[in-house]
């Protein structure tokens, strides 16, 4: 049986969450269409088409009947479908991030692409309607009403042509209760009862509201896509003979060599092969202090080279570099709906038909219940119909979430979706891994204590043989110390690990193991006088490993992994936010408690991977738990927590693991994530209050006869503008100093 195929379209003209709902509902009605995904910020529609189902052309036609423009994107939905987001040729064609953030390339008419918003089709409609309405008002000062009334009627009819056509298309596509339907019904009703002047103002305000939504959507997109400006347009590619050639940064391929001069932006994710310099990575990570880099160090696309020239080998093509992946991640995150957003959408689904029913009751019942004349009941019923539009309410949540996600990304705080953004702010407890999270993750060997009669060099050589080939931080420290002493490390075979306890191998015919003192005790190793030394070293906050051969202790190694410079400040910032911080570590209790005491948090030590999961489950009984780890060894705990946060020590891991990532590699970034989440959700609550509050006020004043039709449409248009502007304030969010 043939499988369904995934197809992708670029959809132009979507302004808000209501647009997403319209497109989704319309496409879902087509036969054989499944898994419909509409991403507002990426202008992307992705669907699964079953064999012998609706054709791609039918999908395009269905979308365009709603008044949008749909362009099929050929190739893989994961690659080609995202091309418009990358800092390559397509992004440049769209003017993304190259001084054109003020333009709006997503209007309904494709001819509007690249035009300023005031020259788009929607703007032209507003200018024309505004001219008609203002002209009619001006003439009304000198001419009788019978001569100016047709001008107001003409303005109403001019607007009703595009809006009415769209309302009919939406009704056929499964959205009969759209704002277009409500507005057209109210405007036609007003014209019928002789209130063409107010009908003209209603359609003008509606057109202004649509234009402002378009501008706001463009600003929100520009806020996210301005990240593409971090990529240089061109770079110098090195040839084997040492000459250089200027090429587009998007044309770089893996293993190309590039020359990065002082002041240049790094055009790729790569590794330095020659040169020394300080790199300003703040555009990517938000970390303002330049970092010294040299041969063998990795660099990320978008970083600024401060002084020396660098020769860099490309590790990733443009479509997969850090900047492209951040843009893709943030745009995809905006399509992930938070629980609050899902609730608002469910609420709005029954709000509009219910409000239409209330409008009908106002028209039909009030003449009998309150003695209103039919003109008054019809007029006020039409006003209620306009107040019923849920646009402001529906856009209130996703607008704030999109701005919050974008503001975080600009500061190296990456969050994979609205649900994670909402959860982080309500965390009651943050659980930290120790190594590589609260500490630098670069332990160094500080003590070598062989048993009586033993040799320090022999002890270190045996340990290095067992640890050879391991990527564990302690293993690297052992191998580095052996290399520094120029020791001859004997070959080992049969290396294996006991998770969380020890590493063992056969060296010179003996079974040698390097493991924790706890493991040595469990296997019955007699430590003798070493036991007191182990206790002393652990009390100093050092990690101790016991080297044993054929069930006899050879000696102990002690390591020190210094806490990060900002670890104590990061814990203190969380405490100030009312969040409890704990440390989960597999290290021994003395070491864990010694480090925890210096940082001001509680330690849970000697935890195996399974123990960490149980601790996370226990902590979750008291509320939401965030787990912070390096994204490699802590993957199970990150997944088990309410929300997992990866530190950005390894950019690859930070981007791919957990629900959020802190690219600056700062512990204080965790408190910044919490603050961003709380600021975003406060913005959401304010937006919902504005949307519902304005409608409530105008509903009361309408029923009392204080306000009429045009204030009713202003209740929605004004609320939409206010919640959008309020959401855009988040783009300027900065962590507290």
XYZ file of C-alpha atoms in Angstrom:
737
model
C 0.000 0.000 0.000
C 1.424 3.406 -1.057
C 2.316 5.813 1.710
C 1.134 9.388 2.072
C 3.520 12.065 0.844
C 4.381 15.259 2.721
C 4.017 18.451 0.709
C 4.866 22.027 1.642
C 3.450 25.376 0.510
C 4.496 28.931 1.165
C 1.323 30.838 2.133
C 1.298 34.640 1.899
C -1.194 36.922 3.585
C -1.696 35.246 6.977
C -1.812 37.862 9.731
C -2.998 36.161 12.906
C -4.081 32.931 14.565
C -7.535 33.293 13.006
C -5.899 33.057 9.565
C -4.152 29.861 10.654
C -7.471 28.388 11.787
C -9.162 29.322 8.491
C -6.456 27.735 6.343
C -6.300 24.628 8.536
C -10.065 24.092 8.487
C -10.318 24.634 4.736
C -7.478 22.262 3.802
C -8.682 19.566 6.220
C -11.969 19.396 4.269
C -10.187 18.131 1.153
C -10.323 14.353 0.584
C -7.231 12.369 1.531
C -5.567 15.252 3.368
C -4.156 14.603 6.841
C -1.676 16.077 9.375
C -2.307 19.676 8.355
C 0.272 22.009 9.944
C 0.138 25.773 9.440
C 3.066 27.855 10.739
C 2.185 31.545 10.882
C 5.707 32.872 11.468
C 7.218 30.698 8.736
C 4.299 31.286 6.288
C 4.320 27.524 5.794
C 1.597 24.948 5.164
C 2.578 21.284 5.445
C 0.155 18.436 4.706
C 0.184 14.688 4.123
C -1.484 13.682 0.872
C -2.740 10.103 0.561
C -2.473 8.339 -2.821
C -5.391 9.115 -5.163
C -6.409 11.979 -2.845
C -6.668 15.683 -3.500
C -3.942 16.946 -5.827
C -1.419 19.583 -4.759
C -3.160 21.911 -7.194
C -6.435 21.393 -5.307
C -4.728 22.380 -2.061
C -3.324 25.521 -3.687
C -6.744 26.425 -5.078
C -8.464 25.846 -1.727
C -6.021 28.187 0.027
C -6.242 30.880 -2.638
C -10.025 30.850 -2.495
C -9.649 32.198 1.042
C -7.802 35.256 -0.252
C -4.250 34.064 0.431
C -1.485 33.158 -2.013
C -0.003 29.654 -1.949
C 3.242 28.626 -3.647
C 4.254 24.934 -3.644
C 7.787 24.334 -2.397
C 9.412 21.417 -4.150
C 11.746 18.942 -2.486
C 12.050 17.799 1.110
C 9.769 19.549 3.537
C 12.595 19.549 6.035
C 15.096 21.218 3.787
C 13.622 23.015 0.790
C 10.603 23.895 2.766
C 12.753 25.892 5.046
C 14.934 27.601 2.489
C 13.217 30.909 2.914
C 14.345 31.069 6.479
C 18.022 30.593 5.939
C 20.483 33.325 5.358
C 21.000 32.296 1.769
C 19.868 33.453 -1.614
C 16.180 33.084 -0.967
C 16.370 35.104 2.216
C 18.185 37.817 0.323
C 15.525 37.868 -2.391
C 12.950 38.495 0.298
C 14.967 41.258 1.900
C 15.102 39.407 5.193
C 17.474 40.986 7.647
C 19.218 43.260 5.130
C 17.758 46.614 5.974
C 14.220 45.749 4.901
C 12.646 44.737 8.163
C 10.219 47.625 7.804
C 8.751 46.312 4.559
C 6.020 43.738 4.426
C 6.339 40.950 1.875
C 3.307 38.952 2.950
C 0.346 40.871 1.574
C -2.473 39.159 -0.288
C -1.309 40.377 -3.672
C 2.022 38.834 -4.702
C 2.779 42.097 -6.473
C 3.036 43.640 -3.001
C 6.134 41.600 -2.177
C 8.983 43.898 -1.223
C 6.785 47.007 -1.057
C 6.520 49.180 2.053
C 3.316 48.464 3.961
C 1.755 51.796 2.946
C 1.879 50.759 -0.738
C 0.363 47.301 -0.320
C -3.070 46.317 -1.649
C -4.603 46.507 1.821
C -3.185 49.999 2.308
C -4.559 51.138 -1.059
C -8.022 49.963 0.008
C -7.709 51.925 3.269
C -6.607 55.091 1.451
C -9.480 54.818 -1.021
C -12.099 54.165 1.655
C -10.668 56.910 3.823
C -10.849 59.351 0.921
C -14.472 58.445 0.210
C -15.572 58.692 3.832
C -13.684 61.929 4.574
C -14.876 63.409 1.281
C -18.462 62.522 2.114
C -18.138 64.118 5.565
C -16.603 67.260 4.037
C -19.373 67.569 1.452
C -21.976 66.926 4.140
C -21.021 70.307 5.612
C -22.250 72.161 2.512
C -24.603 69.726 0.716
C -27.887 68.169 1.806
C -27.889 64.595 3.115
C -29.636 63.191 0.021
C -26.573 64.107 -2.041
C -23.904 62.857 0.379
C -25.669 59.658 1.416
C -24.720 57.907 -1.888
C -21.017 58.589 -1.147
C -21.243 56.757 2.176
C -23.136 53.965 0.437
C -20.456 53.776 -2.282
C -17.699 53.495 0.330
C -19.587 50.648 1.986
C -20.095 48.782 -1.300
C -16.444 49.245 -2.378
C -15.277 47.508 0.803
C -17.970 44.848 0.747
C -16.809 43.505 -2.623
C -13.460 42.005 -1.410
C -14.693 41.297 2.126
C -17.933 39.729 0.902
C -16.103 37.533 -1.604
C -13.798 36.343 1.157
C -16.724 35.686 3.518
C -18.399 33.483 0.903
C -15.168 31.573 0.264
C -14.669 31.016 3.988
C -18.242 29.804 4.398
C -17.773 27.291 1.571
C -14.464 26.193 3.168
C -16.071 25.474 6.532
C -15.745 28.828 8.353
C -19.245 30.383 8.244
C -18.729 32.418 11.429
C -15.720 34.426 10.292
C -15.127 38.076 11.111
C -15.753 38.857 7.437
C -19.210 37.317 7.719
C -19.987 39.289 10.863
C -18.737 42.561 9.424
C -20.516 42.166 6.068
C -23.779 41.224 7.765
C -23.605 44.253 10.052
C -22.628 46.656 7.261
C -25.380 45.445 4.916
C -27.912 45.601 7.746
C -26.853 49.152 8.597
C -27.164 50.242 4.963
C -30.624 48.652 4.727
C -31.932 50.540 7.770
C -30.539 53.820 6.429
C -27.340 54.020 8.505
C -24.949 54.049 5.532
C -22.783 56.693 7.205
C -22.038 54.361 10.113
C -21.726 51.378 7.767
C -19.001 53.230 5.843
C -17.104 54.001 9.056
C -17.458 50.343 10.110
C -15.897 49.001 6.901
C -13.172 51.670 7.028
C -12.240 50.741 10.591
C -12.286 47.060 9.670
C -9.942 47.705 6.719
C -7.638 49.753 8.993
C -7.648 46.894 11.510
C -6.687 44.387 8.808
C -3.870 46.645 7.639
C -2.554 47.062 11.170
C -2.687 43.295 11.725
C -0.643 42.846 8.551
C 1.940 45.395 9.679
C 2.135 43.829 13.143
C 2.542 40.338 11.696
C 5.340 41.645 9.492
C 7.072 43.205 12.507
C 6.794 39.950 14.455
C 8.256 37.991 11.535
C 11.017 40.554 11.105
C 11.843 40.222 14.798
C 12.511 36.524 14.314
C 14.034 36.617 10.860
C 16.378 39.480 11.624
C 18.592 36.694 12.932
C 19.368 36.022 9.275
C 21.175 39.365 9.183
C 23.837 37.793 11.391
C 25.065 35.896 8.339
C 27.402 37.795 6.006
C 26.325 37.910 2.381
C 29.756 36.931 1.105
C 32.992 35.483 2.390
C 36.509 34.697 1.223
C 36.961 31.049 0.272
C 40.555 29.806 0.351
C 42.041 27.807 -2.504
C 44.788 25.186 -1.973
C 47.367 27.596 -3.413
C 46.522 30.197 -0.736
C 44.551 32.547 -2.985
C 41.071 33.687 -2.004
C 37.795 34.027 -3.883
C 34.752 36.035 -2.812
C 31.712 33.741 -2.781
C 28.207 33.926 -1.254
C 28.220 32.544 2.292
C 25.284 30.335 1.292
C 27.495 28.615 -1.287
C 29.983 27.224 1.238
C 30.216 23.441 1.423
C 31.508 21.151 4.147
C 35.337 21.058 4.302
C 35.730 24.352 2.429
C 38.345 26.670 3.946
C 37.543 30.340 4.536
C 39.549 33.370 5.604
C 37.936 35.403 8.377
C 39.584 38.803 8.670
C 39.417 41.143 11.683
C 35.953 42.719 11.818
C 34.375 40.002 9.641
C 31.462 37.877 10.743
C 32.163 34.160 10.788
C 30.244 32.778 7.764
C 29.874 29.187 8.933
C 30.010 26.688 11.745
C 33.590 25.523 11.590
C 36.880 24.743 13.289
C 39.928 27.018 13.389
C 42.911 25.535 11.566
C 45.209 28.537 11.832
C 45.250 31.835 13.718
C 44.417 33.307 17.097
C 41.720 35.852 17.845
C 38.993 36.963 20.235
C 35.475 36.273 18.979
C 32.398 38.262 19.955
C 29.667 35.614 20.073
C 27.032 37.926 21.583
C 24.908 38.017 18.388
C 24.381 34.262 18.791
C 24.688 33.540 22.497
C 24.049 36.928 24.089
C 27.407 36.634 25.900
C 28.987 40.084 25.637
C 32.568 39.188 26.642
C 34.768 38.232 23.623
C 36.207 34.715 23.891
C 39.756 33.805 22.882
C 39.858 31.147 20.176
C 42.737 29.340 18.505
C 43.611 26.268 16.413
C 41.312 23.341 17.167
C 38.568 25.519 18.642
C 35.121 25.557 17.115
C 33.427 28.741 15.939
C 29.764 29.436 15.252
C 28.214 31.259 12.332
C 27.432 34.894 13.068
C 30.243 35.482 15.594
C 32.348 38.622 14.999
C 36.124 38.293 14.660
C 37.704 40.989 16.818
C 41.384 41.141 15.914
C 43.468 38.336 14.323
C 42.919 36.641 10.975
C 41.566 33.085 11.099
C 41.589 30.202 8.653
C 38.463 28.150 9.307
C 37.341 24.787 7.928
C 33.583 24.566 7.286
C 31.818 21.892 9.344
C 28.239 22.566 8.211
C 26.579 23.863 5.073
C 24.605 27.115 5.296
C 21.239 25.368 5.654
C 22.447 23.539 8.774
C 24.582 26.116 10.557
C 23.779 27.468 14.009
C 21.980 30.602 12.779
C 19.781 28.647 10.351
C 18.933 26.102 13.017
C 18.082 28.814 15.565
C 15.756 30.511 13.067
C 14.148 27.173 12.212
C 13.791 26.293 15.873
C 12.181 29.597 16.835
C 9.783 29.554 13.895
C 8.788 25.986 14.631
C 8.364 26.936 18.284
C 5.809 29.602 17.346
C 3.683 26.851 15.779
C 3.680 24.893 19.041
C 0.585 26.004 20.943
C 0.695 26.586 24.673
C -2.108 25.229 26.901
C -3.460 28.759 27.360
C -3.567 29.251 23.598
C -5.415 25.961 23.042
C -7.990 26.960 25.656
C -8.547 30.380 24.042
C -9.002 28.758 20.630
C -11.573 26.301 22.003
C -13.320 29.202 23.726
C -13.398 31.262 20.519
C -14.856 28.337 18.563
C -18.177 28.617 20.394
C -17.953 32.309 21.267
C -18.851 33.588 17.767
C -21.917 31.414 17.050
C -23.115 32.057 20.591
C -22.700 35.796 20.110
C -24.614 35.602 16.815
C -27.435 33.890 18.691
C -27.372 36.675 21.293
C -27.493 39.240 18.482
C -30.571 37.535 17.039
C -32.200 37.572 20.479
C -31.475 41.298 20.841
C -33.163 41.939 17.496
C -36.180 39.689 18.039
C -36.840 39.783 21.791
C -36.081 43.329 22.987
C -39.063 44.939 21.180
C -41.332 42.749 23.280
C -39.248 42.662 26.472
C -38.213 46.336 26.678
C -40.536 48.031 24.237
C -37.758 49.040 21.803
C -38.816 49.909 18.281
C -37.654 47.525 15.556
C -35.129 50.008 14.158
C -33.438 50.327 17.565
C -33.402 46.566 18.205
C -32.008 45.849 14.733
C -29.378 48.590 15.055
C -28.203 47.440 18.482
C -28.342 43.785 17.440
C -25.999 44.561 14.541
C -23.642 46.320 16.951
C -23.625 43.232 19.190
C -22.768 41.210 16.075
C -19.653 43.305 15.528
C -18.609 43.058 19.165
C -18.833 39.259 18.817
C -15.722 39.034 16.637
C -13.079 36.976 18.511
C -10.049 38.217 16.523
C -8.482 40.198 19.355
C -8.992 37.330 21.780
C -7.572 34.705 19.429
C -4.458 36.710 18.549
C -3.785 37.785 22.146
C -1.894 34.613 23.106
C 0.135 33.649 19.998
C 1.259 37.249 19.432
C 2.736 37.410 22.926
C 4.295 33.947 22.689
C 5.903 34.708 19.317
C 7.391 37.932 20.666
C 8.649 36.185 23.815
C 10.269 33.377 21.831
C 11.922 35.885 19.500
C 13.179 38.077 22.369
C 14.699 35.014 24.030
C 16.397 33.836 20.838
C 18.102 37.211 20.443
C 19.710 36.681 23.840
C 20.681 33.044 23.402
C 17.639 31.722 25.294
C 16.073 29.152 22.977
C 12.692 27.664 23.849
C 11.064 24.934 21.789
C 7.479 26.099 21.791
C 4.802 27.948 23.698
C 4.086 25.027 26.014
C 7.679 25.002 27.292
C 7.714 28.798 27.579
C 4.582 28.687 29.718
C 5.853 25.831 31.907
C 9.260 27.347 32.740
C 7.691 30.316 34.493
C 5.627 28.192 36.888
C 8.499 25.919 37.952
C 8.630 25.400 41.711
C 12.009 23.680 41.659
C 15.069 23.660 39.376
C 17.236 20.538 39.524
C 20.817 20.985 38.290
C 23.255 18.356 37.149
C 26.691 19.121 38.610
C 29.416 18.333 36.092
C 29.352 20.678 33.115
C 26.311 22.524 34.413
C 27.100 24.037 37.800
C 30.792 23.349 37.273
C 33.039 24.099 34.319
C 32.984 20.487 33.174
C 36.763 20.493 32.814
C 38.049 18.647 35.881
C 41.792 18.417 36.394
C 43.768 15.790 38.252
C 44.900 17.298 41.561
C 46.164 14.318 43.626
C 47.850 10.946 42.942
C 48.045 8.703 46.012
C 49.451 5.212 45.339
C 49.368 2.509 48.015
C 52.477 2.101 50.136
C 55.384 1.071 47.947
C 53.569 2.023 44.762
C 54.600 4.509 42.065
C 52.555 7.560 41.126
C 53.564 7.207 37.467
C 52.629 3.521 37.410
C 49.262 4.286 39.026
C 48.522 7.011 36.472
C 49.633 4.826 33.536
C 47.280 1.996 34.591
C 44.380 4.452 34.936
C 45.155 6.065 31.561
C 45.194 2.658 29.869
C 41.666 1.920 31.129
C 40.371 5.405 30.258
C 41.906 5.519 26.766
C 39.280 6.366 24.138
C 36.698 7.586 26.663
C 35.090 11.031 26.243
C 34.136 11.334 29.924
C 35.498 14.542 31.535
C 37.383 12.582 34.230
C 38.887 10.320 31.580
C 40.134 13.341 29.647
C 41.709 14.698 32.833
C 43.535 11.385 33.410
C 44.798 11.216 29.826
C 45.896 14.865 29.888
C 47.886 14.277 33.085
C 49.545 11.164 31.607
C 50.453 13.097 28.476
C 51.874 15.959 30.535
C 54.175 13.471 32.307
C 55.108 11.824 28.972
C 54.114 8.421 30.360
C 54.130 5.271 28.270
C 50.527 4.092 28.520
C 50.226 0.292 28.140
C 47.630 -1.063 25.706
C 44.275 -2.172 27.071
C 41.586 -4.436 25.689
C 38.034 -5.299 26.534
C 37.109 -1.884 27.877
C 33.615 -1.746 29.376
C 31.659 0.527 31.706
C 29.435 -0.037 34.696
C 27.117 2.998 34.396
C 27.632 5.480 37.186
C 30.191 3.273 38.942
C 33.370 2.287 37.093
C 35.279 1.661 33.874
C 37.320 -1.517 33.510
C 39.674 -3.192 31.041
C 42.403 -5.809 30.793
C 45.878 -4.255 31.066
C 49.058 -6.325 31.002
C 46.979 -9.434 31.678
C 45.339 -7.969 34.781
C 41.732 -6.839 35.290
C 42.048 -3.135 36.079
C 39.138 -0.868 37.052
C 38.803 2.846 37.760
C 35.689 3.632 39.762
C 34.081 5.350 42.687
C 34.983 4.530 46.308
C 31.433 3.260 46.665
C 32.026 0.753 43.871
C 35.305 -0.337 45.468
C 33.510 -0.952 48.772
C 30.743 -2.909 47.041
C 33.316 -5.186 45.393
C 35.090 -5.839 48.708
C 38.314 -3.934 48.001
C 40.361 -3.294 51.149
C 41.303 0.411 51.165
C 43.332 0.438 54.394
C 44.977 3.798 55.011
C 43.551 5.121 51.729
C 40.110 5.380 53.354
C 41.175 8.312 55.509
C 42.781 10.037 52.520
C 39.582 9.565 50.484
C 37.519 11.157 53.274
C 39.916 14.115 53.425
C 39.908 14.682 49.675
C 36.126 14.468 49.470
C 35.786 16.927 52.320
C 37.789 19.352 50.171
C 35.148 19.056 47.467
C 37.211 16.812 45.205
C 35.984 13.811 43.227
C 37.903 10.634 44.076
C 38.431 7.539 41.922
C 39.919 4.263 43.135
C 42.229 2.341 40.811
C 42.194 -1.403 41.439
C 43.808 -4.396 39.803
C 42.818 -8.018 40.398
C 40.688 -7.015 43.399
C 43.511 -5.041 45.048
C 43.698 -1.261 45.423
C 46.563 0.406 43.544
C 45.795 3.910 44.775
C 43.397 6.821 44.377
C 43.094 9.756 42.001
C 41.493 13.062 43.042
C 39.951 15.587 40.664
C 38.672 19.097 41.086
C 36.038 20.600 38.808
C 35.675 24.258 39.713
C 32.174 25.787 39.941
C 31.276 28.187 37.166
C 32.029 31.800 37.990
C 28.340 32.713 37.923
C 26.970 29.522 39.505
C 26.368 31.053 42.939
C 24.786 34.148 41.378
C 22.563 31.946 39.205
C 21.308 29.979 42.200
C 20.761 33.192 44.148
C 18.747 34.667 41.254
C 16.457 31.632 41.246
C 15.988 31.890 45.001
C 15.024 35.544 44.591
C 12.337 34.404 42.136
C 10.943 32.054 44.765
C 12.289 28.883 43.145
C 14.040 26.110 45.045
C 17.334 24.930 43.532
C 18.778 21.438 44.088
C 21.792 19.590 42.696
C 21.596 16.029 41.422
C 24.984 14.337 41.095
C 26.486 10.906 40.886
C 29.468 12.186 42.837
C 30.054 11.164 46.452
C 28.057 12.844 49.186
C 30.958 14.781 50.753
C 32.029 16.280 47.429
C 28.475 17.080 46.423
C 27.683 18.747 49.727
C 30.953 20.706 49.735
C 30.217 22.197 46.291
C 26.533 22.725 47.115
C 27.480 24.627 50.269
C 29.598 27.088 48.287
C 26.730 27.670 45.835
C 23.879 27.880 48.331
C 21.723 24.944 47.287
C 20.793 21.458 48.484
C 22.713 18.430 47.133
C 21.400 14.974 46.319
C 24.524 12.884 45.749
C 25.627 9.368 44.818
C 22.794 9.099 42.300
C 22.893 6.578 39.494
C 20.956 7.446 36.287
C 17.913 5.562 37.576
C 18.145 7.352 40.922
C 17.992 10.729 39.168
C 14.741 9.728 37.501
C 13.252 8.747 40.846
C 14.356 12.045 42.410
C 12.782 13.981 39.534
C 9.522 12.047 40.017
C 9.604 12.782 43.760
C 10.234 16.496 43.201
C 7.362 16.666 40.696
C 4.961 15.653 43.453
C 5.425 19.137 44.914
C 4.946 20.998 41.628
C 6.537 21.763 38.264
C 10.219 20.784 37.996
C 12.798 22.068 35.526
C 15.893 19.922 34.971
C 19.118 21.577 33.805
C 21.878 19.431 32.314
C 24.508 19.249 29.611
C 22.135 17.520 27.220
C 24.218 14.355 26.828
C 24.419 12.242 29.973
C 21.292 13.806 31.431
C 18.898 13.040 28.566
C 16.638 10.694 30.614
C 16.325 13.199 33.472
C 15.737 16.064 31.048
C 12.907 14.092 29.447
C 11.403 13.073 32.796
C 11.209 16.644 34.166
C 8.266 18.956 33.512
C 10.623 20.949 31.305
C 14.227 20.131 30.353
C 16.833 22.854 29.865
C 20.204 22.198 28.221
C 23.256 24.340 28.894
C 24.982 25.541 25.764
C 28.495 24.226 26.377
C 28.058 22.228 23.188
C 25.922 24.192 20.758
C 24.867 21.068 18.861
C 23.527 19.440 21.991
C 21.929 22.614 23.271
C 19.965 23.041 20.061
C 18.798 19.451 19.753
C 18.162 18.317 23.331
C 15.523 19.228 25.899
C 12.718 21.795 25.729
C 14.944 24.855 26.061
C 18.599 25.774 25.787
C 20.821 28.485 27.269
C 23.453 29.188 24.609
C 25.550 31.682 26.644
C 26.548 28.764 28.916
C 25.705 30.831 32.011
C 23.899 29.511 35.071
C 22.241 32.924 35.417
C 20.572 32.179 32.084
C 18.184 29.813 33.888
C 16.767 32.675 35.970
C 16.571 34.744 32.785
C 14.485 32.005 31.170
C 12.115 32.059 34.141
C 11.885 35.856 34.012
C 11.188 35.773 30.258
C 8.477 33.160 30.746
C 6.818 35.164 33.490
C 7.008 38.389 31.490
C 5.459 36.634 28.488
C 2.612 35.086 30.458
C 1.940 38.429 32.174
C 1.691 39.914 28.687
C -0.720 37.135 27.696
C -2.931 37.814 30.711
C -2.925 41.539 29.963
C -3.859 40.859 26.335
C -6.769 38.591 27.288
C -7.984 41.195 29.780
C -7.807 43.933 27.123
C -9.633 41.822 24.534
C -12.441 40.707 26.844
C -12.602 43.953 28.835
C -13.083 46.204 25.805
C -15.769 43.931 24.419
C -17.539 43.849 27.771
C -17.526 47.647 28.072
C -18.827 48.200 24.559
C -21.429 45.477 24.947
C -22.898 47.305 27.948
C -22.736 50.745 26.303
C -24.283 49.354 23.118
C -27.206 47.787 24.951
C -27.739 51.076 26.831
C -27.723 53.008 23.570
C -24.620 55.030 24.475
C -22.496 53.738 21.566
C -23.392 52.562 18.089
C -21.975 50.589 15.169
C -18.595 52.169 14.603
C -17.547 52.010 18.284
C -18.622 48.354 18.170
C -16.193 47.505 15.381
C -13.622 49.658 17.196
C -14.045 47.338 20.175
C -12.531 44.577 18.079
C -10.191 46.523 15.797
C -8.954 48.631 18.695
C -8.499 45.604 20.938
C -6.610 43.779 18.173
C -4.267 46.711 17.708
C -3.743 47.122 21.452
C -2.969 43.439 22.133
C -0.627 43.298 19.140
C 1.265 46.420 20.202
C 1.408 45.114 23.763
C 2.827 41.813 22.503
C 5.438 43.602 20.377
C 6.728 45.297 23.540
C 8.206 41.918 24.463
C 10.629 42.170 21.542
C 12.499 44.762 23.640
C 12.623 42.511 26.716
C 15.965 42.405 28.516
C 17.035 40.447 31.591
C 17.166 42.437 34.795
C 20.651 43.741 35.474
